[in-house]
Short mmCIF file of C-alpha atoms and ligand atoms in Angstrom, two decimals:
data_model
loop_
_atom_site.label_atom_id
_atom_site.label_comp_id
_atom_site.label_asym_id
_atom_site.label_seq_id
_atom_site.Cartn_x
_atom_site.Cartn_y
_atom_site.Cartn_z
CA MET G 672 2.80 -86.97 195.47
CA ALA G 673 6.12 -84.91 195.30
CA GLN G 674 6.92 -83.18 198.66
CA GLU G 675 6.68 -79.99 196.84
CA ASP G 676 3.50 -80.52 195.26
CA VAL G 677 2.36 -80.99 198.88
CA PHE G 678 3.50 -77.83 200.24
CA LYS G 679 1.85 -76.04 197.09
CA LYS G 680 -1.43 -77.91 197.74
CA VAL G 681 -1.17 -77.28 201.43
CA VAL G 682 -0.81 -73.53 200.50
CA SER G 683 -3.46 -72.85 198.47
CA HIS G 684 -5.85 -75.08 200.33
CA CYS G 685 -5.06 -72.86 203.57
CA LYS G 686 -6.49 -69.95 201.18
CA GLU G 687 -9.33 -71.72 199.44
CA TYR G 688 -10.99 -73.11 203.10
CA GLY G 689 -10.63 -69.85 204.90
CA PHE G 690 -7.28 -70.94 207.15
CA VAL G 691 -4.54 -68.61 206.18
CA PHE G 692 -4.79 -65.38 203.66
CA PRO G 693 -2.19 -63.10 202.50
CA SER G 694 -2.48 -59.99 204.73
CA SER G 695 -3.93 -57.11 202.81
CA ASP G 696 -4.91 -59.56 199.96
CA ILE G 697 -6.71 -57.03 198.02
CA TYR G 698 -3.86 -54.91 197.77
CA ASP G 699 -1.98 -58.00 196.60
CA GLY G 700 -0.40 -58.81 200.20
CA LEU G 701 2.38 -57.37 202.32
CA GLY G 702 5.51 -59.69 202.43
CA ALA G 703 5.67 -62.33 204.84
CA VAL G 704 2.45 -61.23 206.63
CA TYR G 705 -0.46 -63.27 206.76
CA ASP G 706 -4.14 -63.27 208.18
CA TYR G 707 -5.93 -66.30 209.68
CA GLY G 708 -9.50 -66.88 208.48
CA GLN G 709 -12.51 -68.41 210.00
CA ASN G 710 -11.26 -71.89 209.98
CA GLY G 711 -7.53 -70.96 210.99
CA VAL G 712 -8.45 -68.68 213.63
CA GLU G 713 -10.26 -72.01 215.21
CA MET G 714 -7.20 -74.25 214.71
CA LYS G 715 -4.74 -71.87 215.56
CA ASN G 716 -6.86 -71.12 218.85
CA ASN G 717 -7.02 -74.92 219.84
CA ILE G 718 -3.17 -75.21 219.37
CA LYS G 719 -2.66 -72.42 221.69
CA GLN G 720 -4.88 -74.07 224.41
CA TYR G 721 -3.34 -77.59 224.13
CA TRP G 722 -0.28 -75.52 225.00
CA TRP G 723 -1.84 -73.06 227.53
CA GLN G 724 -3.31 -75.79 229.24
CA SER G 725 -0.52 -78.33 229.25
CA MET G 726 1.78 -75.81 230.77
CA VAL G 727 -0.36 -73.63 233.14
CA LEU G 728 -3.42 -76.17 234.10
CA MET G 729 -0.93 -79.31 234.38
CA HIS G 730 1.82 -77.48 236.41
CA GLU G 731 0.98 -76.30 239.68
CA ASN G 732 3.99 -74.27 239.66
CA ILE G 733 3.93 -72.16 236.06
CA VAL G 734 1.60 -69.51 236.00
CA GLY G 735 1.09 -67.17 232.88
CA ILE G 736 1.00 -63.60 232.12
CA ASP G 737 0.40 -61.11 228.95
CA SER G 738 2.89 -58.55 228.96
CA ALA G 739 2.73 -55.49 226.49
CA ILE G 740 4.32 -55.69 222.97
CA PHE G 741 5.99 -52.15 223.46
CA MET G 742 8.36 -52.24 226.14
CA HIS G 743 11.13 -49.90 227.55
CA PRO G 744 13.99 -49.44 225.11
CA THR G 745 16.67 -50.21 227.48
CA ILE G 746 15.40 -53.59 228.08
CA TRP G 747 16.45 -54.46 224.29
CA LYS G 748 19.78 -53.09 224.92
CA ALA G 749 20.15 -55.36 228.08
CA SER G 750 18.85 -58.41 226.37
CA GLY G 751 21.54 -57.88 223.98
CA HIS G 752 19.05 -57.32 220.92
CA VAL G 753 19.94 -53.92 220.06
CA ASP G 754 23.91 -54.87 219.36
CA ALA G 755 23.35 -58.48 218.50
CA PHE G 756 20.43 -59.66 216.99
CA ASN G 757 21.25 -59.60 213.74
CA ASP G 758 21.73 -62.00 210.55
CA PRO G 759 24.41 -61.88 208.04
CA LEU G 760 23.35 -60.91 204.79
CA ILE G 761 24.39 -61.23 201.30
CA ASP G 762 23.46 -59.63 197.72
CA ASN G 763 23.49 -61.31 194.33
CA ARG G 764 24.31 -58.21 192.19
CA ASP G 765 22.88 -60.03 189.05
CA SER G 766 19.28 -60.99 190.24
CA LYS G 767 19.45 -58.23 193.16
CA LYS G 768 17.96 -60.81 195.55
CA ARG G 769 19.18 -60.98 198.98
CA TYR G 770 20.09 -63.83 201.07
CA ARG G 771 20.97 -64.85 204.73
CA ALA G 772 24.76 -65.95 204.22
CA ASP G 773 24.40 -68.56 206.93
CA VAL G 774 21.25 -70.04 205.51
CA LEU G 775 23.31 -70.25 201.73
CA ILE G 776 26.19 -72.22 203.76
CA GLU G 777 23.58 -74.35 205.63
CA GLU G 778 21.93 -75.45 202.45
CA GLN G 779 25.33 -76.44 201.12
CA ILE G 780 26.06 -78.74 204.06
CA ALA G 781 22.54 -80.14 203.28
CA LYS G 782 23.53 -81.04 199.79
CA TYR G 783 26.51 -82.96 201.00
CA GLU G 784 24.28 -84.93 202.99
CA GLU G 785 21.74 -85.45 200.05
CA LYS G 786 24.60 -86.50 197.86
CA VAL G 787 25.23 -89.57 200.37
CA GLU G 788 21.77 -90.23 200.74
CA LYS G 789 21.40 -90.61 196.93
CA GLU G 790 24.71 -92.67 196.63
CA VAL G 791 23.00 -95.13 199.11
CA ALA G 792 19.74 -95.16 197.68
CA LYS G 793 21.60 -95.94 193.98
CA ALA G 794 23.73 -98.80 195.75
CA ARG G 795 20.53 -100.19 197.34
CA LYS G 796 18.88 -100.23 193.82
CA ARG G 797 22.11 -101.82 192.31
CA PHE G 798 22.63 -104.72 195.17
CA GLY G 799 18.98 -105.46 195.86
CA ASP G 800 18.36 -107.82 198.85
CA ALA G 801 21.97 -108.33 199.68
CA PHE G 802 22.80 -104.82 200.53
CA ASP G 803 24.18 -103.88 203.60
CA GLU G 804 23.68 -100.40 204.02
CA GLN G 805 25.85 -100.23 207.40
CA LYS G 806 28.91 -101.65 205.84
CA TYR G 807 28.27 -99.50 202.38
CA ARG G 808 28.08 -96.46 204.49
CA GLU G 809 31.24 -97.39 206.15
CA THR G 810 33.32 -98.22 203.16
CA SER G 811 32.36 -96.44 200.07
CA PRO G 812 34.99 -93.88 199.03
CA LYS G 813 32.50 -91.91 197.51
CA VAL G 814 30.53 -91.69 200.63
CA ALA G 815 33.36 -91.02 202.77
CA GLU G 816 34.56 -88.06 200.12
CA ASP G 817 31.25 -86.25 200.66
CA LEU G 818 31.10 -86.75 204.48
CA ALA G 819 34.60 -85.52 204.75
CA LYS G 820 33.66 -82.63 202.76
CA ARG G 821 30.50 -81.87 204.68
CA ASP G 822 32.71 -82.09 207.83
CA ALA G 823 35.21 -79.66 206.79
CA LEU G 824 32.57 -77.17 205.64
CA HIS G 825 30.83 -77.51 208.62
CA GLU G 826 33.89 -76.79 211.24
CA ARG G 827 34.89 -73.87 208.91
CA TYR G 828 31.34 -72.12 209.02
CA SER G 829 31.20 -72.98 212.70
CA LYS G 830 34.25 -71.00 213.44
CA ALA G 831 33.04 -68.05 211.13
CA MET G 832 29.79 -67.82 213.03
CA ASN G 833 31.31 -68.10 216.29
CA ALA G 834 33.44 -65.10 215.64
CA MET G 835 31.12 -63.21 213.11
CA ASP G 836 33.60 -63.37 210.76
CA LEU G 837 31.66 -61.63 207.56
CA ASP G 838 34.42 -61.93 205.49
CA GLU G 839 35.13 -65.54 206.02
CA LEU G 840 31.59 -66.31 205.33
CA ARG G 841 31.60 -64.66 201.89
CA GLN G 842 34.86 -66.52 201.50
CA ILE G 843 33.10 -69.93 202.31
CA ILE G 844 30.32 -68.87 199.62
CA LEU G 845 32.98 -68.37 196.96
CA ASP G 846 35.09 -71.44 197.72
CA GLU G 847 31.98 -73.66 197.73
CA GLU G 848 30.92 -71.90 194.61
CA ILE G 849 27.33 -71.32 195.72
CA VAL G 850 25.45 -69.63 193.20
CA CYS G 851 22.33 -67.41 193.19
CA PRO G 852 19.14 -69.81 192.54
CA ILE G 853 17.66 -66.96 190.25
CA SER G 854 20.43 -65.56 188.49
CA GLY G 855 22.81 -68.55 188.66
CA THR G 856 25.89 -66.49 189.23
CA ARG G 857 28.48 -66.04 191.70
CA ASN G 858 28.48 -62.16 191.66
CA TRP G 859 28.18 -61.83 195.19
CA THR G 860 28.40 -58.48 197.28
CA GLU G 861 30.22 -58.05 200.74
CA VAL G 862 28.36 -59.71 203.90
CA ARG G 863 26.63 -56.98 205.94
CA GLN G 864 24.96 -57.35 209.69
CA PHE G 865 21.45 -56.64 209.60
CA ASN G 866 19.65 -55.89 212.80
CA LEU G 867 15.85 -57.81 212.71
CA MET G 868 14.06 -55.32 215.21
CA PHE G 869 11.48 -53.30 213.88
CA LYS G 870 11.84 -49.48 215.03
CA THR G 871 8.78 -46.94 215.96
CA GLU G 872 8.45 -43.79 217.92
CA MET G 873 6.63 -43.24 220.77
CA GLY G 874 5.47 -39.56 222.10
CA SER G 875 3.71 -36.86 220.17
CA THR G 876 6.70 -34.53 219.34
CA ALA G 877 9.48 -35.09 217.60
CA ASP G 878 11.76 -33.68 220.25
CA GLY G 879 10.35 -35.55 222.99
CA ALA G 880 9.71 -38.97 221.02
CA SER G 881 11.60 -42.21 221.89
CA THR G 882 12.71 -44.98 219.82
CA ILE G 883 10.79 -48.17 220.94
CA TYR G 884 11.02 -51.49 219.39
CA LEU G 885 8.52 -53.93 218.37
CA ARG G 886 9.23 -57.00 220.40
CA PRO G 887 11.25 -59.66 218.57
CA GLU G 888 10.46 -62.34 221.29
CA THR G 889 8.00 -62.41 224.09
CA ALA G 890 10.62 -63.86 226.65
CA GLN G 891 11.73 -60.71 227.59
CA GLY G 892 8.02 -59.62 228.75
CA ILE G 893 8.49 -62.52 231.02
CA PHE G 894 12.10 -61.58 232.64
CA VAL G 895 11.03 -58.03 233.31
CA ASN G 896 8.02 -59.25 235.32
CA TYR G 897 9.83 -61.99 237.21
CA LEU G 898 9.89 -60.07 240.25
CA ASN G 899 6.01 -59.13 240.17
CA VAL G 900 5.14 -62.69 239.56
CA GLN G 901 7.29 -64.19 242.06
CA LYS G 902 6.43 -61.74 245.05
CA THR G 903 2.60 -61.59 243.83
CA GLY G 904 2.25 -65.18 243.55
CA ARG G 905 4.57 -66.26 246.16
CA MET G 906 6.27 -68.48 243.91
CA LYS G 907 8.99 -71.06 245.29
CA ILE G 908 11.72 -71.97 242.76
CA PRO G 909 11.46 -74.26 240.91
CA PHE G 910 8.39 -72.47 238.85
CA GLY G 911 7.94 -71.16 235.49
CA ILE G 912 6.00 -68.33 233.63
CA ALA G 913 4.12 -68.89 230.35
CA GLN G 914 3.33 -66.39 227.79
CA ILE G 915 1.54 -66.40 224.32
CA GLY G 916 1.77 -63.05 222.24
CA LYS G 917 2.78 -61.60 219.02
CA ALA G 918 6.50 -61.08 217.89
CA PHE G 919 7.99 -59.29 215.09
CA ARG G 920 11.20 -59.45 213.01
CA ASN G 921 12.31 -58.02 209.88
CA GLU G 922 13.26 -61.10 208.27
CA ILE G 923 15.79 -60.62 205.25
CA VAL G 924 14.35 -63.70 203.25
CA ALA G 925 10.89 -64.37 204.21
CA ARG G 926 9.53 -67.58 202.66
CA GLN G 927 7.87 -70.55 202.78
CA PHE G 928 4.46 -69.07 203.79
CA ILE G 929 3.64 -69.07 207.60
CA PHE G 930 7.17 -70.75 208.24
CA ARG G 931 9.08 -67.48 208.20
CA MET G 932 6.94 -64.53 209.00
CA ARG G 933 7.80 -60.98 209.79
CA GLU G 934 4.68 -60.70 212.32
CA PHE G 935 4.26 -64.05 214.22
CA GLU G 936 3.09 -65.61 217.64
CA GLN G 937 5.38 -67.26 220.03
CA MET G 938 4.41 -69.46 223.15
CA GLU G 939 7.32 -69.19 225.72
CA MET G 940 7.57 -70.69 228.95
CA GLN G 941 10.75 -69.62 231.32
CA PHE G 942 11.50 -71.83 234.00
CA PHE G 943 13.35 -70.59 237.11
CA ILE G 944 15.60 -72.81 238.98
CA LYS G 945 18.53 -72.96 241.00
CA PRO G 946 22.01 -72.51 239.64
CA GLY G 947 23.72 -76.01 239.25
CA THR G 948 20.29 -77.65 238.31
CA GLU G 949 19.94 -76.15 234.52
CA LEU G 950 21.35 -79.29 233.07
CA ASP G 951 18.94 -81.85 234.58
CA TRP G 952 15.99 -79.43 233.85
CA PHE G 953 17.17 -78.92 230.26
CA GLN G 954 17.00 -82.83 229.99
CA THR G 955 13.65 -82.79 231.65
CA TRP G 956 11.94 -79.97 229.27
CA LYS G 957 13.49 -81.45 226.06
CA LYS G 958 11.45 -85.14 227.03
CA THR G 959 8.39 -82.95 228.47
CA ARG G 960 8.20 -80.82 225.22
CA MET G 961 8.93 -83.61 222.80
CA ALA G 962 6.22 -85.80 224.65
CA TRP G 963 3.79 -82.89 224.24
CA HIS G 964 4.60 -82.81 220.22
CA GLN G 965 4.50 -86.66 219.90
CA ASN G 966 0.84 -86.85 221.63
CA LEU G 967 -0.72 -85.43 218.57
CA GLY G 968 -0.01 -89.08 217.10
CA PHE G 969 2.01 -87.75 213.84
CA GLY G 970 4.53 -90.38 214.31
CA ALA G 971 7.93 -90.37 216.24
CA GLU G 972 9.94 -90.38 212.83
CA ASN G 973 8.84 -87.24 211.83
CA TYR G 974 10.57 -85.51 214.65
CA ARG G 975 13.98 -85.15 215.91
CA PHE G 976 16.29 -83.15 218.19
CA HIS G 977 19.10 -80.86 216.80
CA ASP G 978 21.43 -79.96 219.41
CA HIS G 979 23.12 -76.81 218.76
CA GLU G 980 26.95 -76.51 218.45
CA LYS G 981 27.14 -72.82 218.17
CA LEU G 982 25.77 -71.77 221.71
CA ALA G 983 24.86 -67.82 221.73
CA HIS G 984 27.23 -66.50 224.23
CA TYR G 985 24.97 -66.82 227.48
CA ALA G 986 23.56 -70.39 226.97
CA ASN G 987 25.01 -73.52 228.16
CA ALA G 988 22.97 -76.20 226.10
CA ALA G 989 20.49 -75.75 223.27
CA THR G 990 18.49 -77.57 221.24
CA ASP G 991 15.86 -77.58 218.58
CA ILE G 992 12.89 -79.84 217.85
CA GLU G 993 12.65 -80.34 214.40
CA PHE G 994 9.26 -81.65 212.38
CA LYS G 995 9.62 -83.30 208.81
CA MET G 996 7.97 -80.51 207.01
CA PRO G 997 7.51 -81.21 203.05
CA PHE G 998 10.70 -78.85 202.59
CA GLY G 999 12.85 -80.91 205.27
CA PHE G 1000 13.17 -81.36 209.05
CA LYS G 1001 12.81 -77.80 210.44
CA GLU G 1002 12.95 -75.82 213.63
CA VAL G 1003 9.59 -75.56 215.25
CA GLU G 1004 10.49 -75.28 219.04
CA GLY G 1005 13.65 -74.22 220.78
CA ILE G 1006 14.77 -75.53 224.26
CA HIS G 1007 17.76 -73.26 225.83
CA SER G 1008 19.38 -73.26 229.10
CA ARG G 1009 19.98 -69.19 229.17
CA THR G 1010 22.00 -69.47 232.33
CA ASN G 1011 21.20 -66.23 234.53
CA PHE G 1012 21.95 -64.06 231.62
CA ASP G 1013 18.97 -62.28 230.81
CA LEU G 1014 17.79 -61.56 235.08
CA SER G 1015 21.42 -60.66 235.54
CA GLN G 1016 21.38 -57.78 232.62
CA HIS G 1017 18.33 -56.79 233.55
CA GLU G 1018 19.81 -56.10 237.17
CA LYS G 1019 22.70 -54.43 235.90
CA TYR G 1020 20.73 -52.13 233.55
CA SER G 1021 17.47 -51.33 235.89
CA GLY G 1022 19.45 -51.39 239.22
CA LYS G 1023 17.14 -53.53 240.70
CA SER G 1024 18.10 -56.69 242.56
CA ILE G 1025 16.41 -59.57 240.97
CA LYS G 1026 17.69 -62.07 243.65
CA TYR G 1027 15.81 -64.86 244.87
CA PHE G 1028 16.29 -66.09 248.69
CA ASP G 1029 16.52 -69.63 249.01
CA PRO G 1030 14.96 -70.83 252.11
CA GLU G 1031 16.10 -74.16 252.35
CA LEU G 1032 19.90 -72.95 251.12
CA ASN G 1033 19.51 -69.98 253.25
CA GLU G 1034 21.17 -67.64 250.84
CA SER G 1035 20.02 -65.32 247.62
CA TYR G 1036 21.03 -65.90 244.11
CA THR G 1037 19.69 -64.85 240.35
CA PRO G 1038 18.06 -67.59 239.16
CA TYR G 1039 18.81 -69.75 236.16
CA VAL G 1040 16.42 -70.27 233.49
CA ILE G 1041 15.51 -72.84 230.86
CA GLU G 1042 13.43 -71.78 227.99
CA THR G 1043 11.04 -73.41 225.65
CA SER G 1044 9.96 -71.33 222.85
CA ILE G 1045 7.80 -72.38 219.98
CA GLY G 1046 6.12 -70.78 217.12
CA VAL G 1047 2.35 -70.75 217.01
CA ASP G 1048 2.50 -70.47 213.45
CA ARG G 1049 4.96 -72.77 212.76
CA MET G 1050 3.01 -75.70 214.72
CA PHE G 1051 0.38 -74.66 212.74
CA LEU G 1052 2.21 -75.30 209.41
CA SER G 1053 3.39 -78.65 211.04
CA VAL G 1054 -0.32 -79.67 211.46
CA MET G 1055 -1.53 -78.60 208.26
CA CYS G 1056 1.20 -80.11 206.15
CA HIS G 1057 1.00 -83.51 208.21
CA SER G 1058 -2.84 -83.66 208.12
CA TYR G 1059 -3.66 -82.98 204.24
CA GLN G 1060 -3.87 -85.77 202.49
CA GLU G 1061 -5.73 -87.01 199.31
CA GLU G 1062 -7.07 -90.11 199.09
CA GLN G 1063 -8.19 -92.34 196.50
CA LEU G 1064 -11.66 -93.83 196.95
CA GLU G 1065 -12.97 -97.02 195.94
CA ASN G 1066 -15.05 -95.35 193.46
CA GLY G 1067 -12.36 -93.81 191.64
CA GLU G 1068 -12.96 -90.37 193.01
CA THR G 1069 -10.32 -88.60 194.86
CA ARG G 1070 -11.02 -87.02 198.32
CA VAL G 1071 -9.23 -84.13 199.95
CA VAL G 1072 -9.34 -84.48 203.57
CA LEU G 1073 -7.39 -82.98 206.58
CA LYS G 1074 -6.81 -85.80 209.05
CA LEU G 1075 -6.61 -83.64 212.01
CA PRO G 1076 -6.32 -84.24 215.26
CA ALA G 1077 -10.18 -84.03 216.68
CA ALA G 1078 -9.08 -81.72 219.42
CA ILE G 1079 -7.24 -79.30 217.23
CA ALA G 1080 -9.88 -79.39 214.33
CA PRO G 1081 -11.69 -76.02 214.06
CA VAL G 1082 -15.24 -77.54 213.37
CA LYS G 1083 -16.08 -80.62 215.49
CA LEU G 1084 -19.45 -81.47 213.99
CA ALA G 1085 -21.48 -80.68 210.92
CA VAL G 1086 -25.43 -81.08 211.04
CA MET G 1087 -27.16 -81.54 208.05
CA PRO G 1088 -30.75 -82.30 207.17
CA LEU G 1089 -31.36 -84.36 204.34
CA THR G 1090 -33.56 -82.13 202.69
CA LYS G 1091 -34.36 -78.22 203.38
CA LYS G 1092 -38.15 -78.87 203.97
CA ASP G 1093 -40.20 -81.46 206.01
CA GLY G 1094 -38.99 -79.93 209.59
CA LEU G 1095 -35.71 -81.48 209.19
CA PRO G 1096 -33.78 -77.99 209.18
CA GLU G 1097 -35.76 -77.37 212.73
CA LYS G 1098 -34.70 -80.99 213.47
CA ALA G 1099 -31.00 -80.07 213.01
CA ARG G 1100 -31.16 -76.58 214.43
CA GLU G 1101 -32.42 -78.32 217.48
CA ILE G 1102 -29.16 -80.66 217.70
CA ILE G 1103 -26.95 -77.64 217.06
CA ASP G 1104 -28.94 -75.47 219.98
CA GLU G 1105 -28.00 -78.55 222.02
CA LEU G 1106 -24.72 -79.28 221.69
CA LYS G 1107 -23.15 -75.48 220.72
CA PHE G 1108 -22.36 -74.91 224.52
CA HIS G 1109 -19.94 -77.83 224.44
CA PHE G 1110 -18.05 -77.96 221.12
CA ASN G 1111 -17.97 -75.54 217.50
CA CYS G 1112 -20.76 -77.05 215.42
CA GLN G 1113 -21.55 -76.07 211.87
CA TYR G 1114 -25.14 -76.03 210.10
CA ASP G 1115 -25.02 -77.14 206.51
CA GLU G 1116 -27.89 -77.52 204.23
CA LYS G 1117 -26.78 -76.61 200.64
CA ASP G 1118 -25.94 -79.00 197.96
CA SER G 1119 -26.00 -83.15 197.90
CA ILE G 1120 -24.88 -84.92 201.17
CA GLY G 1121 -21.84 -86.14 199.42
CA LYS G 1122 -20.88 -82.72 198.67
CA ARG G 1123 -21.34 -81.49 202.22
CA TYR G 1124 -19.18 -84.26 203.36
CA ARG G 1125 -16.41 -83.39 201.20
CA ARG G 1126 -16.77 -79.72 202.26
CA GLN G 1127 -16.27 -80.78 205.76
CA ASP G 1128 -13.74 -83.41 205.03
CA ALA G 1129 -11.77 -80.37 203.57
CA ILE G 1130 -11.64 -78.52 206.89
CA GLY G 1131 -11.10 -81.51 208.73
CA THR G 1132 -14.45 -81.58 210.77
CA PRO G 1133 -14.29 -85.38 212.68
CA TYR G 1134 -17.80 -85.86 212.57
CA CYS G 1135 -20.96 -85.09 210.36
CA VAL G 1136 -24.67 -85.95 211.29
CA THR G 1137 -27.38 -86.31 208.96
CA VAL G 1138 -31.12 -85.80 210.03
CA ASP G 1139 -33.60 -87.41 207.95
CA HIS G 1140 -37.14 -88.34 208.21
CA GLN G 1141 -36.70 -91.23 210.15
CA SER G 1142 -35.16 -88.92 212.70
CA LEU G 1143 -38.32 -87.16 213.40
CA GLU G 1144 -40.09 -90.26 213.99
CA ASP G 1145 -37.31 -92.26 216.44
CA ASN G 1146 -34.82 -89.42 217.01
CA THR G 1147 -31.82 -91.29 215.93
CA VAL G 1148 -29.32 -89.95 213.21
CA THR G 1149 -26.61 -91.06 211.10
CA ILE G 1150 -23.33 -90.18 212.35
CA ARG G 1151 -20.17 -90.12 209.87
CA PHE G 1152 -16.66 -90.69 210.92
CA ARG G 1153 -14.00 -88.45 208.90
CA ASP G 1154 -11.40 -90.89 208.58
CA THR G 1155 -13.13 -94.14 208.34
CA MET G 1156 -16.05 -92.50 206.44
CA GLU G 1157 -18.36 -95.18 208.06
CA GLN G 1158 -21.84 -94.54 209.16
CA GLU G 1159 -23.60 -95.35 211.89
CA ARG G 1160 -27.30 -95.03 213.27
CA VAL G 1161 -26.89 -93.51 216.59
CA ASN G 1162 -29.89 -91.91 218.99
CA ILE G 1163 -29.79 -87.79 219.23
CA SER G 1164 -29.21 -88.08 223.16
CA GLY G 1165 -25.83 -89.98 222.65
CA LEU G 1166 -24.45 -87.61 220.27
CA LEU G 1167 -22.66 -85.64 223.12
CA GLY G 1168 -21.10 -88.82 224.72
CA ILE G 1169 -19.54 -89.96 221.53
CA ILE G 1170 -18.06 -86.74 220.49
CA GLU G 1171 -17.30 -84.42 223.59
CA ASP G 1172 -14.57 -86.39 225.08
CA LYS G 1173 -12.78 -87.14 221.72
CA VAL G 1174 -13.01 -83.28 220.63
CA SER G 1175 -11.70 -81.89 223.85
CA ILE G 1176 -8.43 -80.35 224.63
CA THR G 1177 -8.81 -82.18 228.00
CA SER G 1178 -8.52 -85.62 226.05
CA LEU G 1179 -5.18 -84.83 224.57
CA LEU G 1180 -4.12 -83.70 228.08
CA LYS G 1181 -4.91 -86.77 229.48
CA LYS G 1182 -3.02 -88.83 227.30
CA LEU G 1183 0.01 -86.84 228.20
CA LYS G 1184 0.12 -88.31 231.37
P1 ATP F 2406 15.05 -69.50 212.90
O1 ATP F 2406 16.77 -70.04 213.25
O2 ATP F 2406 14.01 -70.20 211.84
O3 ATP F 2406 15.07 -68.16 212.16
P2 ATP F 2406 15.22 -69.16 215.56
O4 ATP F 2406 15.99 -69.87 216.09
O5 ATP F 2406 15.37 -67.55 215.42
O6 ATP F 2406 14.47 -69.30 214.27
P3 ATP F 2406 13.88 -68.78 218.09
O7 ATP F 2406 14.09 -67.06 218.46
O8 ATP F 2406 14.36 -69.69 219.11
O9 ATP F 2406 14.09 -68.78 216.44
O10 ATP F 2406 12.09 -68.31 218.40
C1 ATP F 2406 11.52 -69.56 218.69
C2 ATP F 2406 10.76 -70.11 218.02
O11 ATP F 2406 9.72 -69.05 217.43
C3 ATP F 2406 11.07 -70.79 216.56
O12 ATP F 2406 11.36 -72.13 216.84
C4 ATP F 2406 9.94 -70.69 215.65
O13 ATP F 2406 8.93 -71.61 215.89
C5 ATP F 2406 9.56 -69.23 215.98
N1 ATP F 2406 9.73 -68.26 214.88
C6 ATP F 2406 11.06 -67.69 215.02
N2 ATP F 2406 11.25 -66.88 213.80
C7 ATP F 2406 10.12 -66.88 213.58
C8 ATP F 2406 9.22 -66.38 211.98
N3 ATP F 2406 10.07 -65.28 211.66
N4 ATP F 2406 8.15 -66.77 211.97
C9 ATP F 2406 7.70 -67.77 212.47
N5 ATP F 2406 7.93 -68.21 213.41
C10 ATP F 2406 9.18 -67.79 214.22
#
């Protein structure tokens, strides 16, 4: 299946099976805002649990908080968001469509890379078994030419972005002859800066009301609570504060479903450390976070680091963890070494000292910070895209199955009476009444067993149990496994033992060790 088709299918599957709906659906939706349905919310909660527990339960020196979305407006001045949380935007006069200038150029860079890959693929076909790929890449004049163009463009682009030279960004778009994908023309406006923060007003009278912002990241809620947590928790450096919560950005181009939303959720952890140790801790957190992702079993080849060349002015190292989505490798998580920028800024703007007294060194300093920041929704999307599969069965039928990690699946067990009579529904309910304290169970008695299995496959339920007449006699049921579709006769009393461990977040956490 073409990757583009996979993505389209995932989007419609999410809606059809109660995972993700467009917000305000009966009013035709609201741009780049989405709601999670009955299955989506369970899966999202499981992802959050996996993250939260891996941070807060697994690390003695990491604690959590839940700070408010509204914060003192000066915080966003101190953090730099009021002055610098901008994207460069450009409009096409013919289509009236708006684009991010940086994204247009990055896509152009990617095109040169795609061209190289196409050349290599063509040569591989031409030369067959005798093909020496490395040699070809090193010696082909065509490959060399494309790579040179890519590097030159990359250098020019980095320079323009570092200097935020808007005229130069526009000039690059013109020189590269980048066209609007809708109108096909090069009729571009100037490039302008656009601040991504949503504003609102707090206070009841027009005079007394002050402008406040919907937070564009959860991190600042952690920084401004650093002192509170450090003191009340008697935390010693190194230590971390974790938080999960909503963030809001008025994205210029919101597309690709829940990849880029205007209201989304972040899971962030700020790790406070001694100055000078940040590059070691940066490496440690890179490793730890990559292991967390790969622990889901989606295959190491689907992840990569993308180290930033253009660093924010306060950062001294930064990388993204990218996942192979159907539309290419994309950022799911950022890991940043933020120096002591945020805490120093809050010291300056609040006038409060945010120093840590290090008893070992017998001196005070403003701690440095390593940040790990992951979007819940992007994580959700990556899990969905990877798990969605269409399988050709022996009987010629196709089944759609979500091969979700069992611990992430919204429903863990479906219990199905073979018929709606003869006491089978009651027996099925008995099983659920016992197991519902341990994990999410679903009762299903409608349609044929085959159809019921398909329904559960489509939402990724790892186990189905069928109650039949024999169950009434000997307390056994058939358990069916989602991935292999194999069935086994087991005793009802053994179900908890078979299922519980496999579907728990604990099982995932134990594998991390
Ligand atoms: P991008 O370059 O894709 O805009 P970013 O580098 O601005 O992302 P960060 O500010 O580092 O993103 O935010 C950390 C994480 O928050 C990202 O890795 C992503 O998973 C998530 N995130 C950021 N913006 C959005 C959004 N608009 N919709 C959904 N998730 C988002």
